[in-house]
Coordinates of C-alpha atoms in Angstrom, one line a residue:
X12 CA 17.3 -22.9 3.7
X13 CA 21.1 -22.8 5.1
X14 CA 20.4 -23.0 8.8
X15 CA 23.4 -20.0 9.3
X16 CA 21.1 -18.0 7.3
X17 CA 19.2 -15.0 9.5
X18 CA 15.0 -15.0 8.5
X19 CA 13.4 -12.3 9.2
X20 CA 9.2 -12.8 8.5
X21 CA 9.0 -8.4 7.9
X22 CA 6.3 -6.5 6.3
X23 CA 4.9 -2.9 7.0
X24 CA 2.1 -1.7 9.1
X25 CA -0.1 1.7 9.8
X26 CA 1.1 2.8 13.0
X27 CA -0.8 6.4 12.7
X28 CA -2.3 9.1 11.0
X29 CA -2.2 12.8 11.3
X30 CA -3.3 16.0 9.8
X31 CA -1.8 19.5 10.2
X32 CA -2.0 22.4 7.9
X33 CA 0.4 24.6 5.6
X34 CA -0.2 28.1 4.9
X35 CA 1.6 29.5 1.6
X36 CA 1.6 33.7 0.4
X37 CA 1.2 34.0 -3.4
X38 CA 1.9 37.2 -4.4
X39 CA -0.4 38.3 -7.4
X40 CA -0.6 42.1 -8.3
X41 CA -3.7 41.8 -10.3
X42 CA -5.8 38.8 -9.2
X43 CA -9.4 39.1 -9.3
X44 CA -9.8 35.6 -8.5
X45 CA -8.7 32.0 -7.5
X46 CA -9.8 29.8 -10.3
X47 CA -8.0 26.4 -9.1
X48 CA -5.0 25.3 -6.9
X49 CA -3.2 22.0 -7.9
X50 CA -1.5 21.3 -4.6
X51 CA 1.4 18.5 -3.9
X52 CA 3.5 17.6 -1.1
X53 CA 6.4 16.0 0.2
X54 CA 7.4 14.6 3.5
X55 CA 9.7 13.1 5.8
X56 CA 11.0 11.4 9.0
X57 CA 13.0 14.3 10.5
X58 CA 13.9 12.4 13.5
X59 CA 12.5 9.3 15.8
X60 CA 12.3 9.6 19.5
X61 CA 10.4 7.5 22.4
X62 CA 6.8 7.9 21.9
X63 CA 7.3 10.2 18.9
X64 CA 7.7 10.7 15.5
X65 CA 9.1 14.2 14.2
X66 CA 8.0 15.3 10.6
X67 CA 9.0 18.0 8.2
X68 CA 7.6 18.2 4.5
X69 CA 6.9 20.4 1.7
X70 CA 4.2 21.8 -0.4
X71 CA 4.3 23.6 -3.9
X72 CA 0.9 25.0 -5.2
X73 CA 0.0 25.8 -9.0
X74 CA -2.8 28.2 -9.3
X75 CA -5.0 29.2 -12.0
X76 CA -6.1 33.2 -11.4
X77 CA -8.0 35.4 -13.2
X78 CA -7.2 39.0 -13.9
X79 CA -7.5 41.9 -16.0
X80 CA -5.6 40.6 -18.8
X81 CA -7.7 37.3 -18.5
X82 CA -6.3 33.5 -17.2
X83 CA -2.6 33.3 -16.0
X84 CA -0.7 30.9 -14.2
X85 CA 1.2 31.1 -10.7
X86 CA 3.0 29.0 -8.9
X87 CA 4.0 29.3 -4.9
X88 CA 5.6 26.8 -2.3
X89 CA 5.8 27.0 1.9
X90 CA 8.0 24.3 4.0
X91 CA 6.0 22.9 7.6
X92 CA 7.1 20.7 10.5
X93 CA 4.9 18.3 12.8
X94 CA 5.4 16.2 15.0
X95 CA 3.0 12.8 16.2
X96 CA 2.7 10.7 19.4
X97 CA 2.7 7.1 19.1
X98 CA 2.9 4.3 21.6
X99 CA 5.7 2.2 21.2
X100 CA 8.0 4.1 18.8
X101 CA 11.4 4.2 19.9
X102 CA 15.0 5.5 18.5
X103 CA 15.3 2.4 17.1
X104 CA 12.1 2.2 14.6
X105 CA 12.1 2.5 11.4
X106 CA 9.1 4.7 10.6
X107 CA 8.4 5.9 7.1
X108 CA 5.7 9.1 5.9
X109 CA 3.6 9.9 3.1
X110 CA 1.4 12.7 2.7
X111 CA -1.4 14.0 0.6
X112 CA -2.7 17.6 0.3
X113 CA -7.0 17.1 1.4
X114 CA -7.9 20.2 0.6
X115 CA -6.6 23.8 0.1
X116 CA -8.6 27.2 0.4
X117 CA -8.2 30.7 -0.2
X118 CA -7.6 32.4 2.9
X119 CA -7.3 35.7 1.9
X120 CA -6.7 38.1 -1.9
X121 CA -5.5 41.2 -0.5
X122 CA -3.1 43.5 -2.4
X123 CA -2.0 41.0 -4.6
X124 CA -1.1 38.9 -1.5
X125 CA -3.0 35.6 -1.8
X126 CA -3.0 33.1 1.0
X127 CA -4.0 29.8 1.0
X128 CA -4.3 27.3 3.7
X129 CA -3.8 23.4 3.1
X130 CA -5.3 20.7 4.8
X131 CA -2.6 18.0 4.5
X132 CA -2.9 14.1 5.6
X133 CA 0.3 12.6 6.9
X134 CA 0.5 8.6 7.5
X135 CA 2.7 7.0 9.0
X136 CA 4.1 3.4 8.7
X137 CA 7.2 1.2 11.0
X138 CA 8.8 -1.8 9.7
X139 CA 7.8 -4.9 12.1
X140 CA 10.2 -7.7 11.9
X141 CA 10.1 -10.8 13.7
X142 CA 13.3 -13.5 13.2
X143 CA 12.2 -17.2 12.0
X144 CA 14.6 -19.6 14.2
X145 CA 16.5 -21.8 12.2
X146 CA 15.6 -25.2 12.2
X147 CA 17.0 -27.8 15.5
X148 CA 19.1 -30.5 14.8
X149 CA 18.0 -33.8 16.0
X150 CA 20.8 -34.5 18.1
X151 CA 21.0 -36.8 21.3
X152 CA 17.7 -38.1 20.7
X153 CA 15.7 -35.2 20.1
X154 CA 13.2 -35.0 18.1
X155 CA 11.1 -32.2 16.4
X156 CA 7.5 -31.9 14.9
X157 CA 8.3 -29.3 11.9
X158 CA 5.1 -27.0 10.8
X159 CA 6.6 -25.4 6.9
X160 CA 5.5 -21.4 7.5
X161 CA 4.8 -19.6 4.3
X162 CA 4.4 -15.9 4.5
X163 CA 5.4 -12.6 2.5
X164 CA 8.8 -11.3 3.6
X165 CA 9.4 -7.2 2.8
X166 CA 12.7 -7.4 0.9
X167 CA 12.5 -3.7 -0.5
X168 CA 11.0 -0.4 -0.5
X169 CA 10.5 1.9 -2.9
X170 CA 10.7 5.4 -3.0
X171 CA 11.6 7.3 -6.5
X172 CA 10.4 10.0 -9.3
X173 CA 10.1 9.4 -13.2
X174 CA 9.7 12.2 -15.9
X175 CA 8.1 11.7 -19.0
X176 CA 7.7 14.1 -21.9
X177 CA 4.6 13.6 -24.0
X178 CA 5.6 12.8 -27.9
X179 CA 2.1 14.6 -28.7
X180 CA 2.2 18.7 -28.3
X181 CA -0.8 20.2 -27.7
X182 CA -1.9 23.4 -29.6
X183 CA -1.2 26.3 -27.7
X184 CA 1.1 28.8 -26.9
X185 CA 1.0 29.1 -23.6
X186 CA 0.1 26.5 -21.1
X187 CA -2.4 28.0 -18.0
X188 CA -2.9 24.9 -16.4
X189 CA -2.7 21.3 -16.8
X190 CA -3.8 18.0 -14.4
X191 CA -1.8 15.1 -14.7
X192 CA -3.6 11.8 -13.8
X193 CA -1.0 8.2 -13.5
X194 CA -2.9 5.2 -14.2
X195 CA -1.2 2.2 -13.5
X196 CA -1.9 -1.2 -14.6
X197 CA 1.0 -3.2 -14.0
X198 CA 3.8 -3.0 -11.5
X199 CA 6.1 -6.1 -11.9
X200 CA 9.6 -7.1 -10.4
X201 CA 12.7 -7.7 -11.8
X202 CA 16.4 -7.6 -10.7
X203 CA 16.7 -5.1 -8.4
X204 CA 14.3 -3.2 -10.2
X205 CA 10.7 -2.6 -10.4
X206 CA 8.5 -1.7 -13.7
X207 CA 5.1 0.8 -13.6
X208 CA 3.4 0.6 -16.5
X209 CA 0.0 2.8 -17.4
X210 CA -1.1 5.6 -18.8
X211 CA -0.8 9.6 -17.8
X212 CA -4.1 11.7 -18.9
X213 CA -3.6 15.3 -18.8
X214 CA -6.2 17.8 -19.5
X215 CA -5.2 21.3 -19.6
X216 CA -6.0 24.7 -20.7
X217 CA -3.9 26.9 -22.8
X218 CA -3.5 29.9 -24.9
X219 CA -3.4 29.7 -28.7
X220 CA -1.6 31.4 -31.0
X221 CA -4.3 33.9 -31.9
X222 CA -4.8 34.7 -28.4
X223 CA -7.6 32.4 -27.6
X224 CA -8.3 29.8 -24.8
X225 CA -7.9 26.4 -25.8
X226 CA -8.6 23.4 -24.5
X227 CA -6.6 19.7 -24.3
X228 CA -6.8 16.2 -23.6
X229 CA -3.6 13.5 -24.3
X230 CA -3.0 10.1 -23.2
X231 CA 0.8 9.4 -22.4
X232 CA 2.0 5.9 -22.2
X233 CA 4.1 4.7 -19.3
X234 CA 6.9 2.3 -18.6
X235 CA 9.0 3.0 -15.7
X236 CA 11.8 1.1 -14.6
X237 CA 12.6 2.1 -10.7
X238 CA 15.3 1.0 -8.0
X239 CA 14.3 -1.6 -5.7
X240 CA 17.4 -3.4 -4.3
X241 CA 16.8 -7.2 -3.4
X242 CA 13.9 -7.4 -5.4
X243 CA 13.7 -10.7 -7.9
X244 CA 11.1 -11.5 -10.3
X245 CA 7.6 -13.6 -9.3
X246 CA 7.9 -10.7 -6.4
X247 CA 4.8 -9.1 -5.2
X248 CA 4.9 -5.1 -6.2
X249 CA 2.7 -3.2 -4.0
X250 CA 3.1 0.2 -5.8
X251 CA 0.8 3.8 -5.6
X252 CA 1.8 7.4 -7.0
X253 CA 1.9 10.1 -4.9
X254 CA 1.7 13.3 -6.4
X255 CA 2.2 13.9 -10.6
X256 CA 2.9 17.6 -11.7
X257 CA 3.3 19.1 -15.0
X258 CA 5.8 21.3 -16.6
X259 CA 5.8 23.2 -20.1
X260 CA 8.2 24.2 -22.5
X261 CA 7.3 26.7 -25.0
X262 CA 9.1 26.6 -28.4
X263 CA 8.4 28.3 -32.3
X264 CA 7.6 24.7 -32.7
X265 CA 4.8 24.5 -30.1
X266 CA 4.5 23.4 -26.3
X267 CA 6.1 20.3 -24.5
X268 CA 4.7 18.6 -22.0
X269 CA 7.0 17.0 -19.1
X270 CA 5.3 15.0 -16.4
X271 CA 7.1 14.2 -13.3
X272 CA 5.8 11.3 -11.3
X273 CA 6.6 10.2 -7.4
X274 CA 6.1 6.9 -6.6
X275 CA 6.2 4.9 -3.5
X276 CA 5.8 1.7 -2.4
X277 CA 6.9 -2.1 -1.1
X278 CA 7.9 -5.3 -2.5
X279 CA 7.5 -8.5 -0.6
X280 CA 8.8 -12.0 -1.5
X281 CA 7.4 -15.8 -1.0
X282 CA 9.0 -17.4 1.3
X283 CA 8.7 -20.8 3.0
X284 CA 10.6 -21.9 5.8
X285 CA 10.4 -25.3 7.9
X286 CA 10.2 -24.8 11.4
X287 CA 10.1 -26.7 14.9
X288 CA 7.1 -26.5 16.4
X289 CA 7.1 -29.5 19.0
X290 CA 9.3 -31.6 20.5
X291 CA 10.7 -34.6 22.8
X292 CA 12.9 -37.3 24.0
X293 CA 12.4 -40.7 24.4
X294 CA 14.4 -40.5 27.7
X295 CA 14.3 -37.8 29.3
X296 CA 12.2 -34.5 30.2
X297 CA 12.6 -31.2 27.4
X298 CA 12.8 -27.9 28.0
X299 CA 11.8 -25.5 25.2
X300 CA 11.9 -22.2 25.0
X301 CA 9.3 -20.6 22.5
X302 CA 8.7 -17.7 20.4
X303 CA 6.0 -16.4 18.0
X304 CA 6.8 -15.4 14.8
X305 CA 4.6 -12.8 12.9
X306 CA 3.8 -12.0 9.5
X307 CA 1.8 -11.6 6.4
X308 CA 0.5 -13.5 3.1
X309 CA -0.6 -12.1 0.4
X310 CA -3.7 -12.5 -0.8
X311 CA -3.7 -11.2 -4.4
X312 CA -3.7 -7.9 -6.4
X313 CA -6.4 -6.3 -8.3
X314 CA -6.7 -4.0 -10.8
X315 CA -9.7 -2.4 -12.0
X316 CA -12.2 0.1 -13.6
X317 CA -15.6 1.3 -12.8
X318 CA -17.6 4.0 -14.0
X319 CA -18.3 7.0 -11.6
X320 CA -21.2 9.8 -13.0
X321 CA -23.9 12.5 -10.9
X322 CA -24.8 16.3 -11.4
X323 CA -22.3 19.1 -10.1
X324 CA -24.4 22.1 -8.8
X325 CA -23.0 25.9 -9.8
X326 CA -22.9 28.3 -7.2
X327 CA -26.4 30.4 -6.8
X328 CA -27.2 32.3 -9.4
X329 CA -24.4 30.9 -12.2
X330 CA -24.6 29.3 -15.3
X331 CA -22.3 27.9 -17.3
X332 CA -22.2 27.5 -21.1
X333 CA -18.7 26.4 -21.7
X334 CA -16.4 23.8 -19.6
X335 CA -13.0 25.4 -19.8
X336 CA -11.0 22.5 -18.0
X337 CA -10.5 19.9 -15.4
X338 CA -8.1 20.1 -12.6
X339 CA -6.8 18.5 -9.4
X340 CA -9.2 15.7 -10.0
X341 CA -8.0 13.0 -7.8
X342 CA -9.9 10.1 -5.8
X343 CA -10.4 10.9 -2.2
X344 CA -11.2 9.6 1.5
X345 CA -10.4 6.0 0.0
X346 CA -10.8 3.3 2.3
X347 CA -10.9 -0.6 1.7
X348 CA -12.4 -3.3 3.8
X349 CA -13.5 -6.8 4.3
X350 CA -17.4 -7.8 3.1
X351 CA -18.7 -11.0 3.1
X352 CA -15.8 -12.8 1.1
X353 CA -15.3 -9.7 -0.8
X354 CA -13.3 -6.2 -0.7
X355 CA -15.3 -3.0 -0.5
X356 CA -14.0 0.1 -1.9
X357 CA -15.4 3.4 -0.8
X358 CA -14.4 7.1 -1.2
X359 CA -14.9 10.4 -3.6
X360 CA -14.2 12.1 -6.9
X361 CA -13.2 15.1 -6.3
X362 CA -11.8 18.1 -8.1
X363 CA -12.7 21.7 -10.1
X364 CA -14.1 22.7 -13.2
X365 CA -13.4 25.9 -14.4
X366 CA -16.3 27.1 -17.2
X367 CA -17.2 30.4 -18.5
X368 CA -20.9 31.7 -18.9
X369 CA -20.5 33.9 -22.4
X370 CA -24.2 35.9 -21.2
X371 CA -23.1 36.9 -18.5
X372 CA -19.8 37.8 -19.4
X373 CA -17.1 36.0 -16.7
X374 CA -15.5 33.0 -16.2
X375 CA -15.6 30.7 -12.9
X376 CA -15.1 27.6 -11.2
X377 CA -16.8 24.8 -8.8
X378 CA -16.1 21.9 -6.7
X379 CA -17.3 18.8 -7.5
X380 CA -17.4 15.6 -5.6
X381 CA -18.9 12.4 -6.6
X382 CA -18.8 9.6 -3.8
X383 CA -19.1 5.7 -4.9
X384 CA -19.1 2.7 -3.0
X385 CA -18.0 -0.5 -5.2
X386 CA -17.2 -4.4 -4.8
X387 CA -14.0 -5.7 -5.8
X388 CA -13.6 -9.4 -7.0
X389 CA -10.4 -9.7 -4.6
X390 CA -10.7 -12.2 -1.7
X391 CA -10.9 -10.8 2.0
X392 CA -11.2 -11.0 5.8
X393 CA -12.0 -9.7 8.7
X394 CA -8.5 -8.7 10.3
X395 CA -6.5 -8.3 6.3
X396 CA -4.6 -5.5 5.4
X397 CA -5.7 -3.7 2.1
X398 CA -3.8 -1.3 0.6
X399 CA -6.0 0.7 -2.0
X400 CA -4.9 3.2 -4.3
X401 CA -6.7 5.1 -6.6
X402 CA -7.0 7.6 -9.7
X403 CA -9.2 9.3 -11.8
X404 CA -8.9 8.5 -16.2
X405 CA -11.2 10.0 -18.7
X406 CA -13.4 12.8 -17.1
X407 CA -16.7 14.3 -19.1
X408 CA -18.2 17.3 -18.1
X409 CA -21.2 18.8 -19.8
X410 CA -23.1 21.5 -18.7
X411 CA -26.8 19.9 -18.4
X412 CA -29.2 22.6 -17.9
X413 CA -29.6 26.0 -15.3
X414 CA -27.3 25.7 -12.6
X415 CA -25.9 22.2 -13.1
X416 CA -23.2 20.3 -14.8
X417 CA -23.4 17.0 -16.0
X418 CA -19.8 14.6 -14.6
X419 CA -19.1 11.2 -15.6
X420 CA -15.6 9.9 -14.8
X421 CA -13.5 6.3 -14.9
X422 CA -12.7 5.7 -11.1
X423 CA -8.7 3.4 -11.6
X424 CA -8.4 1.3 -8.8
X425 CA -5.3 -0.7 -7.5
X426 CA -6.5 -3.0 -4.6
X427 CA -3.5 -5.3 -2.9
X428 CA -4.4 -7.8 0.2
X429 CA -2.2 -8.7 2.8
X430 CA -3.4 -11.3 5.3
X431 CA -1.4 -11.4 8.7
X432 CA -0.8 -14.4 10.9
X433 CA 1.1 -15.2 14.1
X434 CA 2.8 -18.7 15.1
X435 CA 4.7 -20.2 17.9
X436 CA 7.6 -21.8 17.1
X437 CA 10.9 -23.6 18.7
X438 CA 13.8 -21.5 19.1
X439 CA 15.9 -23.4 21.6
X440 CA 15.7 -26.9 23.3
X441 CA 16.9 -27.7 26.6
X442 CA 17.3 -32.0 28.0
X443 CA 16.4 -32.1 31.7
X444 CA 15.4 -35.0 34.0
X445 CA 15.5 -38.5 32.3
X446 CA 12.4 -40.5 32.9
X447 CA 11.9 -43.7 35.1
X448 CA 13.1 -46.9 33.1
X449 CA 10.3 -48.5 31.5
X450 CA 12.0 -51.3 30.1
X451 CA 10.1 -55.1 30.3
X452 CA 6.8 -53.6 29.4
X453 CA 4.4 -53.2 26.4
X454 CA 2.6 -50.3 25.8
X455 CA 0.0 -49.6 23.2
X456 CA -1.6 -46.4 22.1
X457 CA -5.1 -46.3 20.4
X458 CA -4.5 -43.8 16.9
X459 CA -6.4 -40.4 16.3
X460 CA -7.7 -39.6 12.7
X461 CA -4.8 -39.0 10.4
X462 CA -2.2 -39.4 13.2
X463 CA 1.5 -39.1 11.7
X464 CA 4.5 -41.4 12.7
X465 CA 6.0 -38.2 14.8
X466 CA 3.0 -37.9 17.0
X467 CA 2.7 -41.9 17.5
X468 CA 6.4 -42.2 18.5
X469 CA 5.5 -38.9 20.7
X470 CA 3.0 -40.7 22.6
X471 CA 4.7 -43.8 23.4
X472 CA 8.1 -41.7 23.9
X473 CA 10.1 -43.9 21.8
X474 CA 12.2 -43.1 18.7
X475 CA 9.9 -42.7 15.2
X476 CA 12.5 -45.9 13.9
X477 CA 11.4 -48.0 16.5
X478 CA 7.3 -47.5 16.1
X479 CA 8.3 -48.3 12.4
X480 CA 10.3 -51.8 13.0
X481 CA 7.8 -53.1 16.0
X482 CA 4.7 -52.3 13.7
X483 CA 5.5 -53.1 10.4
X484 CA 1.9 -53.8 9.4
X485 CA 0.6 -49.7 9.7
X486 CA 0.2 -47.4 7.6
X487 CA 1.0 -43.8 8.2
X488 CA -1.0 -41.4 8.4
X489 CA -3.2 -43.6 10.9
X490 CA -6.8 -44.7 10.9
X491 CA -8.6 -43.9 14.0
X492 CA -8.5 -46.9 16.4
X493 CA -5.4 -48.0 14.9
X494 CA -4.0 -50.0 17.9
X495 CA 0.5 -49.3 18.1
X496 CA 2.3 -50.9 20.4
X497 CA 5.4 -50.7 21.3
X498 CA 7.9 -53.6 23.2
X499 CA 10.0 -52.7 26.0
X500 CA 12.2 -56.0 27.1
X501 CA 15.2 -55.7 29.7

């Protein structure tokens, strides 16, 4: 490492977590009914001050309705502000948001005035950065005990879209709704540049050419190349998507998809760096001023699969012969922690299925949630930071029997670990008094277990080359009850 060079051991860390709520008016002459809302959002750091963090954001909602005429598609968006208190922020911090709509309900269908109310969860994150002091010269008989810190340094982070079109085009006419899913298995560095790979599920719903509702299902493969200045390869990608949203073209030749994809997310680097964590003089008193240096190591990346599956229960008094569609299934209320060696994921399916009931004549929708609890083979301890991200792949619904649907679903699971750690090193070394002269004496010193030649010569506060000459016979690192001595003649 050039010692000129400036180290800086960074990473990113939660420093709080809000919720507010955005109400949007969708204007709808003929709705009979809210089928499904596919909500997304976008937010931001408006401005930092002391003790708070100002936020603004928006939200764009596509709903399914049904009406006289049958299924049609709407589309709506509001803009909202907030604002969070947190200890410690000043001016100066870098703070960065994401959000993620919870949950949205109808408020109100009035007049062809719909209004729906979104929970939204906004988290926020603040670069911590702690300098690594460059390594001290051993001048004027100084001399240091060097510890070699290796932690995970933040060199980038990554905030960008990607559009894909699907090569496949679904057969309809008319697109009414579609939910786009991004599974990512692979996120690797390059120059500069980071690469998502995965696939994108869509189910939809559309209208044929004949007039009838028709149902999809395609698989889209992804590669993504994204801007990540400072990034190299062997880097570690810690990656997630934040929102995915569909878009439709309709042509005599049939109906394109386009999916745009947000992404977000940090890369951090390897990094090891020698530094002076002891010192002294063989004549004279030190002064050393200290400092800790904080950071993270991390513990691996994990990418996985499990199988997710339970009942769905129709409102009272519904049945349902036909699923229709999927949409805004998404995984939910993820958290991640530490279990005996182990990380433990938990959290919730969640999402609509709309389905008609041909007996009775109408067409409808329910919520369903499915919550799992799984064990990922990704090392962990009390005290790590684990970023999990999630995403649901193929979905089944079957309608089972009265009253029920049967849901089985692929749960997509990125799990990243971070460990942190803290150490105190050197930054500055100061001689003071000189010690009494000790010259015309022998001194020995009796060895601890594994003792090195730095922490001998400490000891008998002579220089490391002159424990070497006067005991030719040892063998570093010593033996416990090794026996040094040292030969002080005037």
């Amino acid at each position: 490492m050039d010692s000129t060079e400036i180290i800086t051991a960074g990473y990113l860390k939660q420093i709080g977590k809000i919720q507010t709520v955005a109400q949007t008016h969708v204007k709808s002459a003929s709705a009979a009914k809210v089928l499904g809302v596919t909500a997304t959002t976008y937010v931001r750091v408006s401005e930092t001050l002391t003790g708070e963090v100002r936020l603004a954001g928006r939200e764009n909602l596509e709903l399914v309705l049904l009406t006289e005429d049958g299924l049609v598609r709407e589309s709506g968006w509001t803009d909202y502000t907030d604002r969070a208190e947190i200890d410690g922020v000043t001016p100066s911090t870098r703070v960065f948001a994401t959000g993620k709509v919870l949950d949205t309900e109808v408020v109100s269908n009035d007049g062809g005035n719909i209004t729906l109310a979104s929970v939204i969860e906004i988290t926020l994150m603040s670069e911590e950065t702690s300098v690594v002091p460059p390594p001290i010269s051993e001048t004027e008989g100084v001399f240091t005990g060097d510890s070699r810190l290796v932690f995970s340094r933040l060199v980038s982070r990554i905030s960008g879209k990607a559009t894909v079109t699907a090569e496949e085009t679904p057969d309809i006419a008319r697109l009414i709704c579609a939910d786009a899913r991004v599974i990512l298995n692979g996120a690797e560095a390059g120059l500069d540049s980071v690469t998502a790979t995965g696939d994108i599920m869509i189910d939809g719903l559309g209208v044929s050419s004949d007039g009838s509702l028709q149902s999809f299902s395609l698989t889209v493969p992804m590669s993504e190349e994204l801007e990540a200045e400072g990034t190299r390869r062997g880097d570690e990608v810690f990656l997630r998507v934040l929102s995915a949203s569909v878009a439709s073209e309709e042509s005599e030749n049939g109906t394109t998809l386009t999916v745009t994809t947000e992404f977000v997310g940090y890369v951090y680097s390897e990094l090891a760096v020698s530094c002076a964590v002891d010192a002294f003089a063989a004549d004279c008193e030190l002064e050393l001023t200290k400092q800790d240096v904080c950071g993270v190591m991390s513990t691996g990346k994990k990418f996985t699969s499990v199988l997710c599956d339970g009942t769905v229960t129709l409102p009272e008094g519904e049945n349902a012969d036909k699923v229709l569609c999927t949409c805004v299934f998404n995984v939910s209320a993820l958290t991640a922690y530490a279990e005996a060696g182990k990380t433990v994921v938990e959290g919730a399916v969640t999402g609509t299925v709309i389905y008609s009931d041909a007996e009775a004549g109408r067409r409808s929708s329910c919520a369903a949630e499915l919550p799992f609890r799984f064990v990922v083979d990704l090392s962990a301890e009390e005290g790590d930071i684990i970023d999990v991200s999630g995403a649901v792949g193929k979905i089944t619904v079957r309608p089972s029997r009265l009253g029920e649907l049967t849901l089985r679903c692929e749960v997509c699971l990125c799990v990243c670990g971070l460990r942190p750690f803290k150490s105190e090193v050197i930054s500055s070394v100061t001689r003071g008094e000189e010690y009494p002269d000790r010259k015309g004496t022998i001194t020995m010193h009796v060895a601890r277990e594994g003792e090195t030649l730095w922490e001998s010569a400490k000891e008998l506060r002579v220089t490391p080359d002159t424990v070497l000459s006067q005991n030719p016979d040892l063998e570093f690192p010593l033996k416990r009850g090794d026996k040094v001595f040292v030969y002080r003649v005037k």
